[in-house]
Amino acid sequence: MLFRLLRFLPALLFSTLIFAQDYGDVKFGKLSAEDLAATPGGADSAAAAYILYDRLDLKFVYLRDKGPSTVEEFHTRMKLITPASFDRANVSLRYNREFEDISGLKAMIYLPDGEKIKLSGKDFVRERDGDYNTVKFTFPQVTPGAVIEYTFSHRSEHIVIPTRFAFQRDVPVRWAEYTALIPDYYRYVSLGIAGNYVVNEVETTRHPWGPVFRKAPTAHEHVPHKNIRWAMQDVPAFEHQPYTNNATDYLPRVRLQLQSVNYPGELIQPVFSDWNETVNNLTERRDFGLAYLNRTNYKHLWNAAEAEINQAKDTRARIDAAYHYVCRNLRWNGSTSIFGTDSPNNILENGEGNSADLNLALLALLHEAGIPAYPLLVSLRDQGSPMEIYPILTQFDHLLVYTEVDGKPYLLDANGPGRPPGLPREKALNHRGWVADPQQPRWVDVEVPQAKQVFLATINVDETGASRVAIQTKSDSYYALDGRQVLSRMETPAEGPIARQIIEKFPEALVRSQKVTLGADDPAGPLGITVELDVPAGLLSDDFLYLQPVIIPVLNDELDDVEQRLYPIDFPYPWQLQYIANVKVPEGYVVEELPPSIRLVSQDGGMQATFSASEGLGGEISIVFRVHLDQTVYPATAYPVLRDMYRRIIELQETTIVCRRAK
């Protein structure tokens, strides 16, 4: 049966409605004074917005010229409480115009004084982007206390994966409801997570349905349907915790997946085959495999880039040459996809494309250069963990390029001349991806080399506690990439990548100079920066001088935010930080107390920290502080140990050297 596989339903179908006000019959355009004045309570009393009503209703229709389609009715009503919620008054609806449509769009805003403003046709702006259309609209006269409401119908000829529905959001929800009426011909499995439903109804009812089947002439009259109604009430806002990835994986939601079709008198038709058939189908698509395998589609691109690629000395150099050519000549338009919008030839002529366009163009160059390379499909971070069991293409958001150098994976993501090869955008580091290799499709780990940063500090402290500081830094990988991005945006030296970290800890610090000493013209290489500052790193008290030798925080306290962790801790990439300082105490002072040296290792060995302090000749103190993280994902159960590790590291970076005035 259809929902035998729904793990969140009991074996028997039943209905419950316990101590709950049923908000299921909400009419568009009719808002009571009670709803206009409604506010969340309890822990969510300070919420920026309050979803009063959110519903998705799924039904099926059969069109003789197109076959079955899903029709989903959306209805949302939300109160905007503070200005922080005003961006929610900008709504964007995107759909593929080849097999989807949006209709019946209505929108209204209710102002606190009771005035209602209904949006008209001219307020709905339609934009075209490749195969997609986007409908955008903005509610007028937004003010604290206003309620916005909109409803629309979404029809899709692709019935395999209906729209997902989440009962819990980042703001509190008074009432969230999912209803569906599904013909028994279509067998769905659930990949969602149950909630504490106040309404939990699943029953079988009979309804009209086409087409007329020759083997069962009465099938079009009334056929069994699964009639579903699930609702949750007073759902608290999702509690954001730092270093959380794919939070929707843990929220109560509906996620249906078509498993098979069984029309009367016919054999069961499985919807899924396997990943091998999937890659074969993709290889024959013009917006995927043929874009980089059919020379006709990329001939002009190759002619333009050939000389630059062929003059490179070795495989790695040819790969990088192709990558840099694409990054210099093609702009990313801000959209991510696994499918291109045009041939690489036309993308070159237009000068821009989505993420798949750019990386398919790169694949075409590598293919023509004789370098094995394949599309690597990934879901972006916070869009959900990929599911490897079923060949579901809609779970992927982005296309990378997978190739190898010296037998090791080398991941490419063309996205502007400032991004080095081998460093995909951070959002793409969602740990697992699928290589669409026609000969050997496979899942692989999406991993990048450890990012490293070294700080070398010279700290000269005077008798008042003021310090003249000179810091040299060298960083690579994502640290270098982030540093260059900060440099490109800064307007004053105080906004530089190193200075701003120090000023965050010492707001009275003054930047004297800043200079890029390494990698100024090479975005792929390490980045070196030298900064000179005046930093109040010492505190004078009677005959004692208290010095803070670690002036750049290695870690922040974000992971020390709660006592109980609800979700796994997820870092996008491994990293290593090293801080070495030479501290010169003022003349007339001697070291009274040094912090003890220590080595910390997490239980799994994935995180380590060492700290040492030693006194040398001439009153100089050497500090060596190292922290490195090799493991990027920790289960929530590991949080207490990792949190304690973080706390101890933060204590180390806040440690104090005690000096005493010599007698």
mmCIF file with all atom_site columns, C-alpha atoms in Angstrom, residues 3-140:
data_model
loop_
_atom_site.group_PDB
_atom_site.id
_atom_site.type_symbol
_atom_site.label_atom_id
_atom_site.label_alt_id
_atom_site.label_comp_id
_atom_site.label_asym_id
_atom_site.label_entity_id
_atom_site.label_seq_id
_atom_site.pdbx_PDB_ins_code
_atom_site.Cartn_x
_atom_site.Cartn_y
_atom_site.Cartn_z
_atom_site.occupancy
_atom_site.B_iso_or_equiv
_atom_site.pdbx_formal_charge
_atom_site.auth_seq_id
_atom_site.auth_comp_id
_atom_site.auth_asym_id
_atom_site.auth_atom_id
_atom_site.pdbx_PDB_model_num
ATOM 1   C CA . PHE A 1 3   ? 1.806   4.621  2.951   1.00 0.00 ? 3   PHE A CA 1
ATOM 2   C CA . ARG A 1 4   ? 2.990   1.343  4.373   1.00 0.00 ? 4   ARG A CA 1
ATOM 3   C CA . LEU A 1 5   ? 6.444   2.814  3.870   1.00 0.00 ? 5   LEU A CA 1
ATOM 4   C CA . LEU A 1 6   ? 5.658   6.088  5.627   1.00 0.00 ? 6   LEU A CA 1
ATOM 5   C CA . ARG A 1 7   ? 7.678   5.597  8.739   1.00 0.00 ? 7   ARG A CA 1
ATOM 6   C CA . PHE A 1 8   ? 5.954   8.322  10.645  1.00 0.00 ? 8   PHE A CA 1
ATOM 7   C CA . LEU A 1 9   ? 2.443   6.827  10.392  1.00 0.00 ? 9   LEU A CA 1
ATOM 8   C CA . PRO A 1 10  ? 1.034   4.113  12.638  1.00 0.00 ? 10  PRO A CA 1
ATOM 9   C CA . ALA A 1 11  ? -0.049  0.834  11.128  1.00 0.00 ? 11  ALA A CA 1
ATOM 10  C CA . LEU A 1 12  ? -3.713  1.744  11.470  1.00 0.00 ? 12  LEU A CA 1
ATOM 11  C CA . LEU A 1 13  ? -5.178  4.857  9.944   1.00 0.00 ? 13  LEU A CA 1
ATOM 12  C CA . PHE A 1 14  ? -6.607  7.190  12.504  1.00 0.00 ? 14  PHE A CA 1
ATOM 13  C CA . SER A 1 15  ? -7.579  10.765 13.170  1.00 0.00 ? 15  SER A CA 1
ATOM 14  C CA . THR A 1 16  ? -6.737  12.917 16.156  1.00 0.00 ? 16  THR A CA 1
ATOM 15  C CA . LEU A 1 17  ? -7.655  16.423 17.172  1.00 0.00 ? 17  LEU A CA 1
ATOM 16  C CA . ILE A 1 18  ? -6.639  17.009 20.754  1.00 0.00 ? 18  ILE A CA 1
ATOM 17  C CA . PHE A 1 19  ? -6.938  20.302 22.598  1.00 0.00 ? 19  PHE A CA 1
ATOM 18  C CA . ALA A 1 20  ? -6.371  22.284 19.422  1.00 0.00 ? 20  ALA A CA 1
ATOM 19  C CA . GLN A 1 21  ? -8.252  25.018 17.681  1.00 0.00 ? 21  GLN A CA 1
ATOM 20  C CA . ASP A 1 22  ? -8.681  23.964 14.066  1.00 0.00 ? 22  ASP A CA 1
ATOM 21  C CA . TYR A 1 23  ? -7.585  26.813 11.789  1.00 0.00 ? 23  TYR A CA 1
ATOM 22  C CA . GLY A 1 24  ? -8.064  24.723 8.661   1.00 0.00 ? 24  GLY A CA 1
ATOM 23  C CA . ASP A 1 25  ? -10.867 26.820 7.145   1.00 0.00 ? 25  ASP A CA 1
ATOM 24  C CA . VAL A 1 26  ? -9.049  30.098 6.473   1.00 0.00 ? 26  VAL A CA 1
ATOM 25  C CA . LYS A 1 27  ? -10.376 32.259 3.646   1.00 0.00 ? 27  LYS A CA 1
ATOM 26  C CA . PHE A 1 28  ? -8.162  34.594 1.658   1.00 0.00 ? 28  PHE A CA 1
ATOM 27  C CA . GLY A 1 29  ? -9.004  38.249 2.240   1.00 0.00 ? 29  GLY A CA 1
ATOM 28  C CA . LYS A 1 30  ? -10.828 37.703 5.521   1.00 0.00 ? 30  LYS A CA 1
ATOM 29  C CA . LEU A 1 31  ? -8.751  38.576 8.570   1.00 0.00 ? 31  LEU A CA 1
ATOM 30  C CA . SER A 1 32  ? -10.291 38.902 12.005  1.00 0.00 ? 32  SER A CA 1
ATOM 31  C CA . ALA A 1 33  ? -9.328  41.589 14.492  1.00 0.00 ? 33  ALA A CA 1
ATOM 32  C CA . GLU A 1 34  ? -8.027  38.791 16.695  1.00 0.00 ? 34  GLU A CA 1
ATOM 33  C CA . ASP A 1 35  ? -5.615  37.635 13.990  1.00 0.00 ? 35  ASP A CA 1
ATOM 34  C CA . LEU A 1 36  ? -4.493  41.187 13.262  1.00 0.00 ? 36  LEU A CA 1
ATOM 35  C CA . ALA A 1 37  ? -3.552  41.583 16.927  1.00 0.00 ? 37  ALA A CA 1
ATOM 36  C CA . ALA A 1 38  ? -2.060  38.095 17.359  1.00 0.00 ? 38  ALA A CA 1
ATOM 37  C CA . THR A 1 39  ? 1.480   37.809 18.729  1.00 0.00 ? 39  THR A CA 1
ATOM 38  C CA . PRO A 1 40  ? 3.607   34.800 19.644  1.00 0.00 ? 40  PRO A CA 1
ATOM 39  C CA . GLY A 1 41  ? 4.180   34.006 23.282  1.00 0.00 ? 41  GLY A CA 1
ATOM 40  C CA . GLY A 1 42  ? 6.662   32.218 25.477  1.00 0.00 ? 42  GLY A CA 1
ATOM 41  C CA . ALA A 1 43  ? 10.206  31.844 24.214  1.00 0.00 ? 43  ALA A CA 1
ATOM 42  C CA . ASP A 1 44  ? 9.198   33.331 20.834  1.00 0.00 ? 44  ASP A CA 1
ATOM 43  C CA . SER A 1 45  ? 7.694   36.547 22.223  1.00 0.00 ? 45  SER A CA 1
ATOM 44  C CA . ALA A 1 46  ? 10.532  38.588 20.696  1.00 0.00 ? 46  ALA A CA 1
ATOM 45  C CA . ALA A 1 47  ? 10.226  37.008 17.233  1.00 0.00 ? 47  ALA A CA 1
ATOM 46  C CA . ALA A 1 48  ? 10.507  39.322 14.235  1.00 0.00 ? 48  ALA A CA 1
ATOM 47  C CA . ALA A 1 49  ? 7.603   37.638 12.427  1.00 0.00 ? 49  ALA A CA 1
ATOM 48  C CA . TYR A 1 50  ? 4.761   35.239 13.175  1.00 0.00 ? 50  TYR A CA 1
ATOM 49  C CA . ILE A 1 51  ? 3.318   32.829 10.618  1.00 0.00 ? 51  ILE A CA 1
ATOM 50  C CA . LEU A 1 52  ? -0.384  32.710 11.376  1.00 0.00 ? 52  LEU A CA 1
ATOM 51  C CA . TYR A 1 53  ? -1.288  30.192 8.701   1.00 0.00 ? 53  TYR A CA 1
ATOM 52  C CA . ASP A 1 54  ? 0.685   28.113 6.222   1.00 0.00 ? 54  ASP A CA 1
ATOM 53  C CA . ARG A 1 55  ? -0.902  25.445 4.064   1.00 0.00 ? 55  ARG A CA 1
ATOM 54  C CA . LEU A 1 56  ? -0.035  23.299 1.075   1.00 0.00 ? 56  LEU A CA 1
ATOM 55  C CA . ASP A 1 57  ? -2.804  21.289 -0.584  1.00 0.00 ? 57  ASP A CA 1
ATOM 56  C CA . LEU A 1 58  ? -1.766  18.603 -3.104  1.00 0.00 ? 58  LEU A CA 1
ATOM 57  C CA . LYS A 1 59  ? -4.155  17.195 -5.699  1.00 0.00 ? 59  LYS A CA 1
ATOM 58  C CA . PHE A 1 60  ? -3.825  15.403 -9.028  1.00 0.00 ? 60  PHE A CA 1
ATOM 59  C CA . VAL A 1 61  ? -5.451  16.109 -12.371 1.00 0.00 ? 61  VAL A CA 1
ATOM 60  C CA . TYR A 1 62  ? -5.333  14.155 -15.615 1.00 0.00 ? 62  TYR A CA 1
ATOM 61  C CA . LEU A 1 63  ? -5.106  15.997 -18.914 1.00 0.00 ? 63  LEU A CA 1
ATOM 62  C CA . ARG A 1 64  ? -5.594  13.826 -21.977 1.00 0.00 ? 64  ARG A CA 1
ATOM 63  C CA . ASP A 1 65  ? -2.888  15.596 -23.963 1.00 0.00 ? 65  ASP A CA 1
ATOM 64  C CA . LYS A 1 66  ? -0.351  15.726 -21.121 1.00 0.00 ? 66  LYS A CA 1
ATOM 65  C CA . GLY A 1 67  ? -1.195  12.931 -18.701 1.00 0.00 ? 67  GLY A CA 1
ATOM 66  C CA . PRO A 1 68  ? -1.153  13.290 -14.902 1.00 0.00 ? 68  PRO A CA 1
ATOM 67  C CA . SER A 1 69  ? -0.106  16.512 -13.220 1.00 0.00 ? 69  SER A CA 1
ATOM 68  C CA . THR A 1 70  ? 0.109   17.721 -9.662  1.00 0.00 ? 70  THR A CA 1
ATOM 69  C CA . VAL A 1 71  ? -1.774  20.829 -8.630  1.00 0.00 ? 71  VAL A CA 1
ATOM 70  C CA . GLU A 1 72  ? -0.552  22.393 -5.404  1.00 0.00 ? 72  GLU A CA 1
ATOM 71  C CA . GLU A 1 73  ? -2.404  25.213 -3.706  1.00 0.00 ? 73  GLU A CA 1
ATOM 72  C CA . PHE A 1 74  ? -0.283  27.404 -1.424  1.00 0.00 ? 74  PHE A CA 1
ATOM 73  C CA . HIS A 1 75  ? -1.716  29.758 1.180   1.00 0.00 ? 75  HIS A CA 1
ATOM 74  C CA . THR A 1 76  ? 0.453   31.792 3.571   1.00 0.00 ? 76  THR A CA 1
ATOM 75  C CA . ARG A 1 77  ? -0.530  34.429 6.119   1.00 0.00 ? 77  ARG A CA 1
ATOM 76  C CA . MET A 1 78  ? 2.221   36.107 8.145   1.00 0.00 ? 78  MET A CA 1
ATOM 77  C CA . LYS A 1 79  ? 2.438   38.957 10.630  1.00 0.00 ? 79  LYS A CA 1
ATOM 78  C CA . LEU A 1 80  ? 5.457   41.254 10.362  1.00 0.00 ? 80  LEU A CA 1
ATOM 79  C CA . ILE A 1 81  ? 6.290   42.345 13.901  1.00 0.00 ? 81  ILE A CA 1
ATOM 80  C CA . THR A 1 82  ? 9.602   44.206 13.636  1.00 0.00 ? 82  THR A CA 1
ATOM 81  C CA . PRO A 1 83  ? 11.529  45.849 10.772  1.00 0.00 ? 83  PRO A CA 1
ATOM 82  C CA . ALA A 1 84  ? 13.866  42.835 10.758  1.00 0.00 ? 84  ALA A CA 1
ATOM 83  C CA . SER A 1 85  ? 11.047  40.908 9.071   1.00 0.00 ? 85  SER A CA 1
ATOM 84  C CA . PHE A 1 86  ? 10.343  43.394 6.289   1.00 0.00 ? 86  PHE A CA 1
ATOM 85  C CA . ASP A 1 87  ? 12.405  41.489 3.714   1.00 0.00 ? 87  ASP A CA 1
ATOM 86  C CA . ARG A 1 88  ? 9.718   38.787 3.926   1.00 0.00 ? 88  ARG A CA 1
ATOM 87  C CA . ALA A 1 89  ? 7.434   41.207 2.124   1.00 0.00 ? 89  ALA A CA 1
ATOM 88  C CA . ASN A 1 90  ? 9.498   40.538 -1.016  1.00 0.00 ? 90  ASN A CA 1
ATOM 89  C CA . VAL A 1 91  ? 8.275   37.280 -2.537  1.00 0.00 ? 91  VAL A CA 1
ATOM 90  C CA . SER A 1 92  ? 9.850   35.385 -5.450  1.00 0.00 ? 92  SER A CA 1
ATOM 91  C CA . LEU A 1 93  ? 8.329   32.283 -7.080  1.00 0.00 ? 93  LEU A CA 1
ATOM 92  C CA . ARG A 1 94  ? 10.461  30.357 -9.605  1.00 0.00 ? 94  ARG A CA 1
ATOM 93  C CA . TYR A 1 95  ? 9.301   27.595 -11.940 1.00 0.00 ? 95  TYR A CA 1
ATOM 94  C CA . ASN A 1 96  ? 10.317  25.769 -15.121 1.00 0.00 ? 96  ASN A CA 1
ATOM 95  C CA . ARG A 1 97  ? 8.008   27.027 -17.824 1.00 0.00 ? 97  ARG A CA 1
ATOM 96  C CA . GLU A 1 98  ? 8.407   23.856 -19.935 1.00 0.00 ? 98  GLU A CA 1
ATOM 97  C CA . PHE A 1 99  ? 6.438   21.684 -17.538 1.00 0.00 ? 99  PHE A CA 1
ATOM 98  C CA . GLU A 1 100 ? 5.273   23.968 -14.720 1.00 0.00 ? 100 GLU A CA 1
ATOM 99  C CA . ASP A 1 101 ? 2.939   26.894 -14.347 1.00 0.00 ? 101 ASP A CA 1
ATOM 100 C CA . ILE A 1 102 ? 1.856   29.300 -11.622 1.00 0.00 ? 102 ILE A CA 1
ATOM 101 C CA . SER A 1 103 ? -1.631  30.767 -11.700 1.00 0.00 ? 103 SER A CA 1
ATOM 102 C CA . GLY A 1 104 ? -4.316  32.230 -9.469  1.00 0.00 ? 104 GLY A CA 1
ATOM 103 C CA . LEU A 1 105 ? -1.835  34.476 -7.678  1.00 0.00 ? 105 LEU A CA 1
ATOM 104 C CA . LYS A 1 106 ? -3.467  36.752 -5.112  1.00 0.00 ? 106 LYS A CA 1
ATOM 105 C CA . ALA A 1 107 ? -1.797  38.912 -2.477  1.00 0.00 ? 107 ALA A CA 1
ATOM 106 C CA . MET A 1 108 ? -3.020  41.333 0.179   1.00 0.00 ? 108 MET A CA 1
ATOM 107 C CA . ILE A 1 109 ? -1.574  43.333 3.057   1.00 0.00 ? 109 ILE A CA 1
ATOM 108 C CA . TYR A 1 110 ? -3.552  44.244 6.171   1.00 0.00 ? 110 TYR A CA 1
ATOM 109 C CA . LEU A 1 111 ? -2.280  47.375 7.915   1.00 0.00 ? 111 LEU A CA 1
ATOM 110 C CA . PRO A 1 112 ? -2.488  47.746 11.712  1.00 0.00 ? 112 PRO A CA 1
ATOM 111 C CA . ASP A 1 113 ? -5.276  50.350 11.410  1.00 0.00 ? 113 ASP A CA 1
ATOM 112 C CA . GLY A 1 114 ? -7.458  47.826 9.574   1.00 0.00 ? 114 GLY A CA 1
ATOM 113 C CA . GLU A 1 115 ? -6.867  49.095 6.031   1.00 0.00 ? 115 GLU A CA 1
ATOM 114 C CA . LYS A 1 116 ? -6.511  46.385 3.363   1.00 0.00 ? 116 LYS A CA 1
ATOM 115 C CA . ILE A 1 117 ? -4.493  46.742 0.159   1.00 0.00 ? 117 ILE A CA 1
ATOM 116 C CA . LYS A 1 118 ? -4.873  44.100 -2.532  1.00 0.00 ? 118 LYS A CA 1
ATOM 117 C CA . LEU A 1 119 ? -2.113  43.773 -5.108  1.00 0.00 ? 119 LEU A CA 1
ATOM 118 C CA . SER A 1 120 ? -3.156  44.022 -8.754  1.00 0.00 ? 120 SER A CA 1
ATOM 119 C CA . GLY A 1 121 ? -1.805  42.396 -11.899 1.00 0.00 ? 121 GLY A CA 1
ATOM 120 C CA . LYS A 1 122 ? 0.753   45.135 -12.536 1.00 0.00 ? 122 LYS A CA 1
ATOM 121 C CA . ASP A 1 123 ? 2.328   44.417 -9.150  1.00 0.00 ? 123 ASP A CA 1
ATOM 122 C CA . PHE A 1 124 ? 3.358   40.915 -10.229 1.00 0.00 ? 124 PHE A CA 1
ATOM 123 C CA . VAL A 1 125 ? 6.581   41.091 -12.248 1.00 0.00 ? 125 VAL A CA 1
ATOM 124 C CA . ARG A 1 126 ? 7.592   38.137 -14.422 1.00 0.00 ? 126 ARG A CA 1
ATOM 125 C CA . GLU A 1 127 ? 11.217  37.534 -15.362 1.00 0.00 ? 127 GLU A CA 1
ATOM 126 C CA . ARG A 1 128 ? 12.777  34.926 -17.635 1.00 0.00 ? 128 ARG A CA 1
ATOM 127 C CA . ASP A 1 129 ? 16.032  33.061 -16.923 1.00 0.00 ? 129 ASP A CA 1
ATOM 128 C CA . GLY A 1 130 ? 16.821  30.260 -19.362 1.00 0.00 ? 130 GLY A CA 1
ATOM 129 C CA . ASP A 1 131 ? 14.182  27.554 -18.935 1.00 0.00 ? 131 ASP A CA 1
ATOM 130 C CA . TYR A 1 132 ? 12.806  29.259 -15.843 1.00 0.00 ? 132 TYR A CA 1
ATOM 131 C CA . ASN A 1 133 ? 10.322  32.004 -15.157 1.00 0.00 ? 133 ASN A CA 1
ATOM 132 C CA . THR A 1 134 ? 10.228  33.958 -11.918 1.00 0.00 ? 134 THR A CA 1
ATOM 133 C CA . VAL A 1 135 ? 7.238   35.831 -10.526 1.00 0.00 ? 135 VAL A CA 1
ATOM 134 C CA . LYS A 1 136 ? 8.170   38.594 -8.083  1.00 0.00 ? 136 LYS A CA 1
ATOM 135 C CA . PHE A 1 137 ? 6.049   40.931 -6.015  1.00 0.00 ? 137 PHE A CA 1
ATOM 136 C CA . THR A 1 138 ? 6.507   43.260 -3.051  1.00 0.00 ? 138 THR A CA 1
ATOM 137 C CA . PHE A 1 139 ? 3.856   44.204 -0.518  1.00 0.00 ? 139 PHE A CA 1
ATOM 138 C CA . PRO A 1 140 ? 3.417   47.998 -0.198  1.00 0.00 ? 140 PRO A CA 1
#
